[in-house]
Amino acid sequence: MKKILSALALSMSIAATCSAIAPDQVALGGVNINAKSSYLESIYGKPSKVNYRGDFKVEGFYGTTLKVSYWATIPFGGEMLGMDTMANNGFSTPAGISVGMDEAIIEKTYGRPDEFKRGMCVSDAQPLGRVAFGTERKRNCYVYKYQYPSYPMNILALYFECENGKITRIGTRKGLDMSRG
């Protein structure tokens, strides 16, 4: 019994150190991660570019600063998987955080992140894409990634990437794989 209580206390203290956010906070530009692509299009119009990633995933680009990923197949057709913004283009979180703001506002607003990673910056930013193999890295420059899962199921997440003390990317994710992409 003593071991069970100790394990329970340890798990509760670990859970208390990380922040989880409400599912309605996993949104950008007034569009919740649970919205269908048709809802996004009713507000912002059709994407300027569309990429089909295999048989299941579609990426819609609105200019060079907003990407939306969604399922392309039935029964999930049009169900959003994620959104990413890399510019101060009017898209902000429900709490009002947008690209370009100071990094400190993230923890002030959401608390300590569930996941925090540090990675090297690259010399040439590739808008809304992955970094190409062999890209030179800047010296003394780091990107910080904050991830906040929603409760109760942790299959939705809001994340931030920062460089030089400023927010450079905000994204939402749905599903078990919370990695960017």
CSV table of C-alpha atoms in Angstrom, one decimal:
chain,number,residue,atom,x,y,z
A,1,MET,CA,0.0,0.0,0.0
A,2,LYS,CA,2.9,2.3,0.9
A,3,LYS,CA,4.4,1.8,-2.6
A,4,ILE,CA,1.1,2.5,-4.3
A,5,LEU,CA,0.7,5.8,-2.4
A,6,SER,CA,4.3,6.8,-3.2
A,7,ALA,CA,3.8,6.1,-6.9
A,8,LEU,CA,0.6,8.0,-6.9
A,9,ALA,CA,2.2,11.0,-5.1
A,10,LEU,CA,5.1,10.9,-7.6
A,11,SER,CA,2.8,10.8,-10.7
A,12,MET,CA,0.7,13.7,-9.3
A,13,SER,CA,3.8,15.8,-8.6
A,14,ILE,CA,5.1,15.2,-12.2
A,15,ALA,CA,1.7,16.1,-13.6
A,16,ALA,CA,1.5,19.2,-11.5
A,17,THR,CA,4.9,20.5,-12.9
A,18,CYS,CA,3.6,20.6,-16.6
A,19,SER,CA,0.8,22.6,-18.0
A,20,ALA,CA,-2.1,21.3,-20.0
A,21,ILE,CA,-4.5,23.6,-21.8
A,22,ALA,CA,-8.2,23.4,-22.6
A,23,PRO,CA,-9.0,22.0,-26.1
A,24,ASP,CA,-10.6,25.3,-27.1
A,25,GLN,CA,-7.2,27.0,-26.7
A,26,VAL,CA,-5.7,24.8,-29.5
A,27,ALA,CA,-6.6,27.3,-32.2
A,28,LEU,CA,-5.1,30.0,-34.5
A,29,GLY,CA,-6.8,32.9,-36.1
A,30,GLY,CA,-10.2,31.9,-34.6
A,31,VAL,CA,-10.0,28.4,-36.1
A,32,ASN,CA,-10.0,25.6,-33.6
A,33,ILE,CA,-8.0,22.4,-34.5
A,34,ASN,CA,-11.3,20.5,-34.5
A,35,ALA,CA,-12.6,22.5,-37.4
A,36,LYS,CA,-13.1,21.1,-40.9
A,37,SER,CA,-11.2,22.5,-43.8
A,38,SER,CA,-14.5,23.8,-45.2
A,39,TYR,CA,-14.9,26.0,-42.2
A,40,LEU,CA,-11.5,27.5,-42.7
A,41,GLU,CA,-12.2,28.1,-46.4
A,42,SER,CA,-15.5,29.8,-45.5
A,43,ILE,CA,-13.6,32.4,-43.5
A,44,TYR,CA,-10.3,32.7,-45.4
A,45,GLY,CA,-11.1,31.4,-48.9
A,46,LYS,CA,-9.3,28.7,-50.8
A,47,PRO,CA,-5.6,28.1,-50.2
A,48,SER,CA,-3.2,29.7,-52.7
A,49,LYS,CA,-1.3,26.4,-53.1
A,50,VAL,CA,-2.2,22.7,-52.3
A,51,ASN,CA,0.2,19.8,-51.8
A,52,TYR,CA,-1.0,16.2,-51.7
A,53,ARG,CA,1.2,14.2,-49.3
A,54,GLY,CA,0.4,10.6,-50.2
A,55,ASP,CA,-3.1,9.3,-50.2
A,56,PHE,CA,-4.1,10.6,-46.8
A,57,LYS,CA,-2.7,14.1,-46.1
A,58,VAL,CA,-3.3,17.4,-47.8
A,59,GLU,CA,-1.4,20.7,-47.1
A,60,GLY,CA,-3.0,24.0,-48.0
A,61,PHE,CA,-0.9,27.1,-48.1
A,62,TYR,CA,-2.2,30.6,-47.6
A,63,GLY,CA,0.6,32.7,-49.0
A,64,THR,CA,4.0,31.9,-47.5
A,65,THR,CA,3.1,32.3,-43.9
A,66,LEU,CA,0.2,30.0,-43.1
A,67,LYS,CA,0.0,26.2,-43.7
A,68,VAL,CA,-3.0,24.0,-42.9
A,69,SER,CA,-2.8,20.2,-42.9
A,70,TYR,CA,-5.8,17.9,-43.1
A,71,TRP,CA,-7.0,14.4,-43.9
A,72,ALA,CA,-7.9,13.9,-47.6
A,73,THR,CA,-9.7,10.6,-47.3
A,74,ILE,CA,-13.1,9.4,-46.2
A,75,PRO,CA,-14.3,9.1,-43.4
A,76,PHE,CA,-11.9,11.8,-42.2
A,77,GLY,CA,-12.0,14.0,-45.3
A,78,GLY,CA,-11.4,17.6,-44.5
A,79,GLU,CA,-10.6,17.0,-40.8
A,80,MET,CA,-7.8,19.3,-39.7
A,81,LEU,CA,-4.5,17.9,-38.5
A,82,GLY,CA,-2.7,21.1,-37.8
A,83,MET,CA,-2.0,24.8,-38.6
A,84,ASP,CA,1.3,26.7,-38.7
A,85,THR,CA,2.0,30.4,-38.9
A,86,MET,CA,5.4,31.9,-39.3
A,87,ALA,CA,4.6,35.6,-39.5
A,88,ASN,CA,2.6,38.3,-37.7
A,89,ASN,CA,-0.2,37.9,-40.2
A,90,GLY,CA,-3.2,38.4,-37.9
A,91,PHE,CA,-3.3,34.8,-36.7
A,92,SER,CA,-3.0,34.5,-32.9
A,93,THR,CA,-3.9,32.1,-30.2
A,94,PRO,CA,-7.1,32.5,-28.3
A,95,ALA,CA,-5.0,34.2,-25.5
A,96,GLY,CA,-3.8,36.8,-28.1
A,97,ILE,CA,-0.2,35.5,-28.6
A,98,SER,CA,1.2,36.0,-32.1
A,99,VAL,CA,4.4,35.6,-34.0
A,100,GLY,CA,6.9,38.4,-33.2
A,101,MET,CA,5.9,38.7,-29.5
A,102,ASP,CA,8.5,38.2,-26.7
A,103,GLU,CA,9.2,34.6,-25.8
A,104,ALA,CA,8.6,35.3,-22.1
A,105,ILE,CA,4.8,35.8,-22.8
A,106,ILE,CA,4.5,32.1,-23.5
A,107,GLU,CA,5.2,30.8,-20.0
A,108,LYS,CA,3.6,33.8,-18.4
A,109,THR,CA,0.3,32.9,-20.3
A,110,TYR,CA,0.4,29.1,-20.3
A,111,GLY,CA,2.8,28.1,-17.5
A,112,ARG,CA,5.6,25.6,-17.8
A,113,PRO,CA,5.5,23.6,-21.1
A,114,ASP,CA,4.9,19.9,-21.2
A,115,GLU,CA,7.7,19.6,-23.7
A,116,PHE,CA,10.7,21.9,-24.2
A,117,LYS,CA,13.3,21.4,-26.8
A,118,ARG,CA,16.4,23.3,-27.9
A,119,GLY,CA,17.7,23.0,-31.5
A,120,MET,CA,20.1,24.9,-33.7
A,121,CYS,CA,19.0,27.7,-36.0
A,122,VAL,CA,19.7,27.4,-39.7
A,123,SER,CA,21.2,30.1,-41.9
A,124,ASP,CA,18.4,30.3,-44.5
A,125,ALA,CA,14.8,30.1,-43.2
A,126,GLN,CA,12.6,27.9,-45.4
A,127,PRO,CA,9.0,29.2,-44.9
A,128,LEU,CA,6.7,26.5,-43.7
A,129,GLY,CA,9.0,23.7,-44.9
A,130,ARG,CA,11.5,21.3,-43.4
A,131,VAL,CA,15.2,22.3,-43.3
A,132,ALA,CA,17.1,20.8,-46.2
A,133,PHE,CA,19.9,18.3,-45.4
A,134,GLY,CA,23.2,20.1,-45.4
A,135,THR,CA,21.9,23.5,-44.6
A,136,GLU,CA,24.5,25.6,-42.8
A,137,ARG,CA,23.7,26.4,-39.2
A,138,LYS,CA,24.1,29.8,-37.6
A,139,ARG,CA,26.6,30.1,-34.7
A,140,ASN,CA,25.3,30.9,-31.2
A,141,CYS,CA,21.7,30.7,-32.3
A,142,TYR,CA,19.1,28.4,-30.9
A,143,VAL,CA,15.5,27.7,-31.5
A,144,TYR,CA,13.4,26.9,-28.5
A,145,LYS,CA,10.2,24.8,-28.8
A,146,TYR,CA,7.4,24.9,-26.2
A,147,GLN,CA,4.6,22.3,-26.4
A,148,TYR,CA,1.3,22.5,-24.5
A,149,PRO,CA,-1.0,19.4,-24.8
A,150,SER,CA,-4.7,19.8,-24.1
A,151,TYR,CA,-6.5,17.7,-21.6
A,152,PRO,CA,-8.0,15.2,-21.0
A,153,MET,CA,-6.7,13.1,-23.8
A,154,ASN,CA,-3.5,14.9,-24.9
A,155,ILE,CA,-4.1,14.4,-28.6
A,156,LEU,CA,-4.3,18.1,-29.3
A,157,ALA,CA,-1.3,20.5,-28.8
A,158,LEU,CA,-0.4,24.1,-29.2
A,159,TYR,CA,3.3,24.8,-29.8
A,160,PHE,CA,5.6,27.7,-30.1
A,161,GLU,CA,9.1,28.1,-31.6
A,162,CYS,CA,11.3,31.0,-30.6
A,163,GLU,CA,14.6,32.4,-31.8
A,164,ASN,CA,16.6,35.2,-30.2
A,165,GLY,CA,13.9,35.8,-27.6
A,166,LYS,CA,11.0,36.2,-30.1
A,167,ILE,CA,8.2,33.9,-31.2
A,168,THR,CA,8.9,32.8,-34.8
A,169,ARG,CA,6.3,30.0,-35.3
A,170,ILE,CA,3.0,29.0,-33.7
A,171,GLY,CA,1.3,25.7,-34.5
A,172,THR,CA,-1.5,23.4,-33.6
A,173,ARG,CA,-1.5,19.6,-33.8
A,174,LYS,CA,-3.9,16.8,-33.6
A,175,GLY,CA,-3.1,13.2,-33.2
A,176,LEU,CA,-0.5,11.0,-31.5
A,177,ASP,CA,2.4,12.4,-33.5
A,178,MET,CA,2.9,16.0,-32.3
A,179,SER,CA,6.0,16.6,-34.4
A,180,ARG,CA,6.0,19.5,-36.7
A,181,GLY,CA,5.6,18.8,-40.4
